[in-house]
Every structure is written in C-alpha cells, then in structure tokens.
Short mmCIF file of C-alpha atoms in Angstrom, two decimals:
data_model
loop_
_atom_site.label_atom_id
_atom_site.label_comp_id
_atom_site.label_asym_id
_atom_site.label_seq_id
_atom_site.Cartn_x
_atom_site.Cartn_y
_atom_site.Cartn_z
CA MET N 1 82.52 35.27 27.54
CA LYS N 2 85.66 34.78 25.61
CA LYS N 3 88.79 36.62 26.87
CA ILE N 4 92.50 37.11 25.19
CA ILE N 5 95.33 37.34 27.39
CA TYR N 6 98.28 38.84 25.89
CA ALA N 7 101.28 37.40 27.59
CA ASP N 8 104.68 39.19 27.55
CA TYR N 9 107.66 38.61 29.29
CA GLU N 10 106.71 40.83 32.28
CA LEU N 11 103.57 38.88 32.91
CA ILE N 12 105.25 35.57 32.37
CA ASN N 13 108.03 36.31 34.79
CA SER N 14 105.65 38.32 37.80
CA GLU N 15 104.42 37.14 41.12
CA GLY N 16 102.03 37.82 43.38
CA GLU N 17 98.91 40.40 42.48
CA THR N 18 100.75 40.95 39.13
CA SER N 19 101.28 37.39 37.92
CA LEU N 20 99.35 35.13 35.19
CA GLU N 21 98.24 33.00 37.76
CA ASN N 22 96.46 35.68 39.83
CA LYS N 23 94.77 36.86 36.34
CA LEU N 24 93.64 33.51 35.85
CA GLU N 25 92.21 32.94 39.40
CA SER N 26 90.22 36.46 38.92
CA LEU N 27 88.84 35.20 35.62
CA LEU N 28 87.44 32.11 37.08
CA ALA N 29 85.57 34.13 39.78
CA SER N 30 84.14 36.04 36.87
CA ASP N 31 82.03 34.96 33.74
CA VAL N 32 84.74 33.89 31.27
CA ASP N 33 84.92 30.79 30.39
CA GLU N 34 86.87 30.70 27.10
CA ILE N 35 90.52 32.22 27.03
CA LEU N 36 93.31 32.18 24.23
CA ILE N 37 96.65 32.82 25.79
CA LYS N 38 98.37 35.21 23.03
CA PRO N 39 102.23 34.77 23.49
CA ILE N 40 104.23 38.20 23.01
CA LEU N 41 107.24 36.44 22.13
CA MET N 42 109.24 36.02 19.13
CA THR N 43 110.00 32.22 19.39
CA ASP N 44 108.54 28.91 20.90
CA GLY N 45 111.65 29.21 23.32
CA TYR N 46 112.19 28.73 27.11
CA GLU N 47 109.74 31.45 27.59
CA ALA N 48 107.01 30.08 25.82
CA LYS N 49 107.66 26.75 27.74
CA LYS N 50 107.57 28.65 31.07
CA LEU N 51 104.34 30.11 30.09
CA ARG N 52 102.77 26.96 29.26
CA LYS N 53 103.82 25.31 32.55
CA LYS N 54 102.14 28.23 34.19
CA VAL N 55 98.84 27.64 32.78
CA GLU N 56 98.95 23.93 32.40
CA PRO N 57 96.87 23.69 36.20
CA TYR N 58 94.42 25.79 34.70
CA ILE N 59 93.74 23.83 31.48
CA LYS N 60 90.73 21.80 32.95
CA LYS N 61 89.49 24.80 34.86
CA PHE N 62 87.89 26.77 31.90
CA SER N 63 85.67 25.18 29.10
CA VAL N 64 88.16 26.43 26.58
CA LEU N 65 92.10 27.50 27.28
CA THR N 66 94.10 27.45 23.89
CA PHE N 67 97.15 28.94 23.00
CA GLY N 68 98.50 31.16 20.03
CA THR N 69 101.64 30.69 18.12
CA PRO N 70 104.45 32.84 18.82
CA VAL N 71 105.49 35.37 16.14
CA LEU N 72 108.54 32.60 14.73
CA GLY N 73 106.51 30.15 16.50
CA SER N 74 105.93 27.54 13.24
CA PRO N 75 107.09 27.53 9.50
CA ASN N 76 103.58 28.57 8.66
CA ALA N 77 104.08 31.41 11.15
CA ILE N 78 107.32 32.57 9.77
CA ARG N 79 106.24 32.26 6.04
CA LYS N 80 103.20 35.06 6.93
CA PHE N 81 105.72 37.17 8.79
CA SER N 82 107.94 37.19 5.79
CA LYS N 83 104.79 38.19 3.83
CA LEU N 84 104.22 41.02 6.47
CA LEU N 85 107.97 42.32 6.51
CA ILE N 86 107.95 42.56 2.23
CA LYS N 87 104.97 44.47 2.71
CA GLU N 88 105.63 46.78 5.34
CA ILE N 89 109.44 47.40 4.22
CA GLY N 90 109.77 46.67 0.87
CA PHE N 91 113.41 45.77 0.51
CA SER N 92 114.41 47.96 -2.13
CA SER N 93 117.44 47.07 -4.32
CA GLU N 94 118.90 50.44 -3.41
CA TYR N 95 119.89 49.30 0.16
CA GLU N 96 121.27 46.28 2.12
CA TYR N 97 118.89 45.35 5.29
CA CYS N 98 119.88 43.90 8.30
CA LEU N 99 116.99 42.79 10.39
CA VAL N 100 118.05 41.94 14.10
CA GLY N 101 116.47 39.69 16.45
CA HIS N 102 117.54 38.46 20.04
CA GLY N 103 118.31 34.87 19.09
CA ARG N 104 119.15 31.96 21.13
CA ALA N 105 121.54 28.99 20.68
CA ASP N 106 120.89 27.74 17.13
CA ASN N 107 118.32 30.28 15.68
CA ARG N 108 116.49 28.09 13.52
CA GLU N 109 113.37 30.19 13.36
CA TYR N 110 115.51 33.32 12.09
CA SER N 111 117.40 31.47 9.77
CA LEU N 112 114.55 29.85 8.11
CA LEU N 113 113.08 33.67 7.95
CA SER N 114 116.34 34.51 6.42
CA ASP N 115 115.86 31.71 3.89
CA ILE N 116 112.33 32.55 2.95
CA LEU N 117 113.40 35.94 2.38
CA HIS N 118 116.03 34.58 -0.16
CA SER N 119 113.88 32.60 -1.68
CA ASN N 120 111.52 35.31 -2.77
CA GLY N 121 114.42 37.13 -4.19
CA PHE N 122 115.57 39.30 -1.48
CA PHE N 123 119.18 38.57 -1.39
CA ASN N 124 119.84 42.35 0.39
CA VAL N 125 118.33 41.12 3.22
CA GLU N 126 119.80 39.55 6.07
CA VAL N 127 118.47 38.16 9.43
CA VAL N 128 120.62 38.36 12.25
CA CYS N 129 120.83 37.83 16.07
CA LEU N 130 122.31 39.37 19.16
CA THR N 131 123.51 36.05 20.55
CA GLY N 132 123.77 32.28 18.97
CA GLU N 133 124.32 31.17 15.57
CA GLY N 134 124.10 33.78 12.70
CA ASN N 135 125.05 36.70 15.22
CA ILE N 136 125.72 40.29 14.59
CA ASP N 137 129.69 39.57 15.12
CA LEU N 138 129.28 37.17 11.77
CA TYR N 139 127.11 39.78 10.09
CA LEU N 140 130.14 42.56 10.51
CA LYS N 141 132.46 40.28 9.06
CA THR N 142 130.20 39.05 5.98
CA ILE N 143 128.99 42.70 4.86
CA LYS N 144 132.83 43.90 5.21
CA GLU N 145 133.70 40.99 2.57
CA LYS N 146 130.68 41.79 0.41
CA SER N 147 131.67 45.23 0.65
CA LEU N 148 135.39 45.07 -0.50
CA ASN N 149 134.36 42.20 -3.41
CA ASN N 150 131.77 44.57 -4.99
CA GLY N 151 134.38 47.68 -4.45
CA ILE N 152 131.65 49.81 -2.76
CA LYS N 153 130.57 50.80 0.70
CA ARG N 154 126.66 50.58 0.45
CA VAL N 155 123.94 51.95 2.36
CA ILE N 156 122.27 49.68 5.22
CA GLN N 157 118.78 50.01 6.77
CA VAL N 158 118.71 48.64 9.90
CA PHE N 159 115.22 46.88 11.47
CA PRO N 160 114.66 45.44 14.95
CA LEU N 161 112.79 41.94 14.85
CA PHE N 162 111.50 42.82 18.67
CA ILE N 163 107.95 43.34 19.54
CA ASN N 164 108.18 45.73 22.20
CA ILE N 165 111.12 48.46 22.63
CA GLY N 166 113.46 48.06 25.24
CA PHE N 167 117.36 48.03 26.08
CA HIS N 168 118.12 45.68 23.30
CA ILE N 169 116.86 48.27 21.23
CA LYS N 170 118.01 51.24 22.32
CA GLN N 171 121.32 50.09 23.69
CA ASP N 172 122.55 46.89 22.12
CA ILE N 173 121.30 47.66 18.30
CA PHE N 174 121.01 51.47 17.82
CA GLY N 175 123.11 53.16 20.80
CA ILE N 176 120.50 55.51 21.71
CA GLU N 177 121.01 55.36 25.05
CA GLU N 178 124.96 55.34 25.64
CA THR N 179 126.38 52.57 27.88
CA GLY N 180 130.03 52.97 27.23
CA LYS N 181 129.88 49.95 24.61
CA LYS N 182 129.79 50.06 21.22
CA SER N 183 126.28 49.42 19.40
CA PHE N 184 125.97 47.23 16.39
CA VAL N 185 124.88 50.40 14.45
CA GLN N 186 128.04 51.80 15.78
CA ASN N 187 130.20 49.28 14.98
CA LEU N 188 128.77 49.40 11.47
CA GLU N 189 129.34 53.06 11.19
CA ALA N 190 133.29 52.35 12.48
CA GLU N 191 133.44 50.20 9.39
CA LYS N 192 132.35 53.55 7.17
CA PHE N 193 128.99 52.34 6.52
CA THR N 194 126.13 54.59 6.02
CA VAL N 195 123.46 53.32 8.23
CA ILE N 196 119.78 54.21 8.11
CA LYS N 197 118.11 53.46 11.77
CA ASN N 198 114.88 52.23 12.37
CA PRO N 199 114.55 51.74 15.72
CA VAL N 200 110.81 50.76 15.43
CA PRO N 201 109.50 47.67 17.40
CA LEU N 202 107.06 45.42 15.64
CA SER N 203 104.06 46.54 17.88
CA HIS N 204 104.26 50.27 16.61
CA LEU N 205 103.63 48.79 12.71
CA LYS N 206 99.78 48.84 11.69
CA THR N 207 100.57 45.58 9.10
CA PHE N 208 101.91 43.38 12.50
CA LYS N 209 99.12 44.62 14.98
CA ASP N 210 96.54 43.71 12.41
CA TRP N 211 98.42 40.15 12.05
CA TYR N 212 99.11 39.59 15.37
CA LEU N 213 98.10 41.92 17.75
CA ASP N 214 94.54 43.24 16.93
CA GLU N 215 92.16 41.41 19.04
CA ARG N 216 89.28 40.98 16.76
CA LYS N 217 91.15 39.02 14.41
CA ASN N 218 92.25 36.52 16.69
CA GLN N 219 89.88 33.55 16.69
CA PHE N 220 89.49 30.52 19.31
CA SER N 221 89.73 27.28 18.07
#
C-alpha cells in the first residue's frame, strides 16, 4: 500500500505521539510499504534538511520512501510555480503587484521567481521577503522611487507566498491582528499608496491544490 505524508512545520517539529517518527512507526506496523514525504514548505532550507534527517533512519525500513520537492525547491519547480501564479492572478498592467514570502539569508529562490516573472514581461510584479535579501524595507524604498519618477501613486495588489495562513500573513503582511507594530501593508498605506489586500494562503487556491496538494496527482518515483 502507498501513503503520502504531508509534512508541515508542525509535524516536522512535533515530539512524542504527534511526531513524524511516531507516524512512521505506525505505518511500519500496518501494510504500508511505499511512502512519499511531501514537504509543505516553500524552500529547500533548514526545515527541509531537518525533515530529511528525521526520516533518514526509516529509508531502508520501507520498500520505497521518497521526498517531494518543496514549492520553490528547484529551478524547474519555480518555473512551474510561476506559471501557476500567472494563471491564478493574471497580473493586469493596471496594477503593481507585490508577492511577499518569508525568506532567509540570500533568498535565491525568490529572486529566481522574480526573474522568471520579469522575463515573461511582468515588470509590474515584484517578489519580496520579510527577511534577508530583497526584503520589504528595500521594496518600500524602490516603490516610492518608482512612484516619484512616474509622477503618480499606483495601486498595489499584495499577495502572500505562504502555504498556510498564520501570523506572518495576519500580522507582518496585512495587519489583520494588531500588535502595535506597523504591518507591511500599513507602511505602504502610510506612503499614500492604495493597497488591494489579498490575504489568501496558497493552500486556498484551486490551482495550487491541483498542482501541489492534490493527492491523486502525486506520483511515486
């Protein structure tokens, strides 16, 4: 029997009865012999490495145990994801678009996503991150300069690049839950930009579910 395990941050970091190890032990005791670990992660970073380390002792215990690629886990995956975004959002020339991810030190995956979108002619789309290179502070500076050079204030559509909703979407990006600190959107609005808020995680988008989360479309290699 085949089984897909969707490994999100909570599962990766859980201990005891709710841990990934406990889940794998339970599957070993059943008739499951082929497993695909599907990371509910954007990049192949620290959490993905931690996931592989946790699973390593079980690789030889199952007939097949393989890993899926994170959303931005390879150049090919990033190209596929860019097509999904173009199909889902459309990127009308009427607006500026800002896609906000979490990020890490170098943010090379997000930079490549931005480059691919630009190479497809979507120069009104920028990919920024809460941390690391290409972060939201740099975007605020860039969009203000762009506005001054054009002599107009443009409408900005903001979308999160997060699989599930959480405090980064609610607090850091959109300020849905007040913390006393200005959110990214509130900082844009303070600069007199009109912001169209789209606080919808990727897991709520049908195109994303069809591509990444639909169990029927996950093939074992």
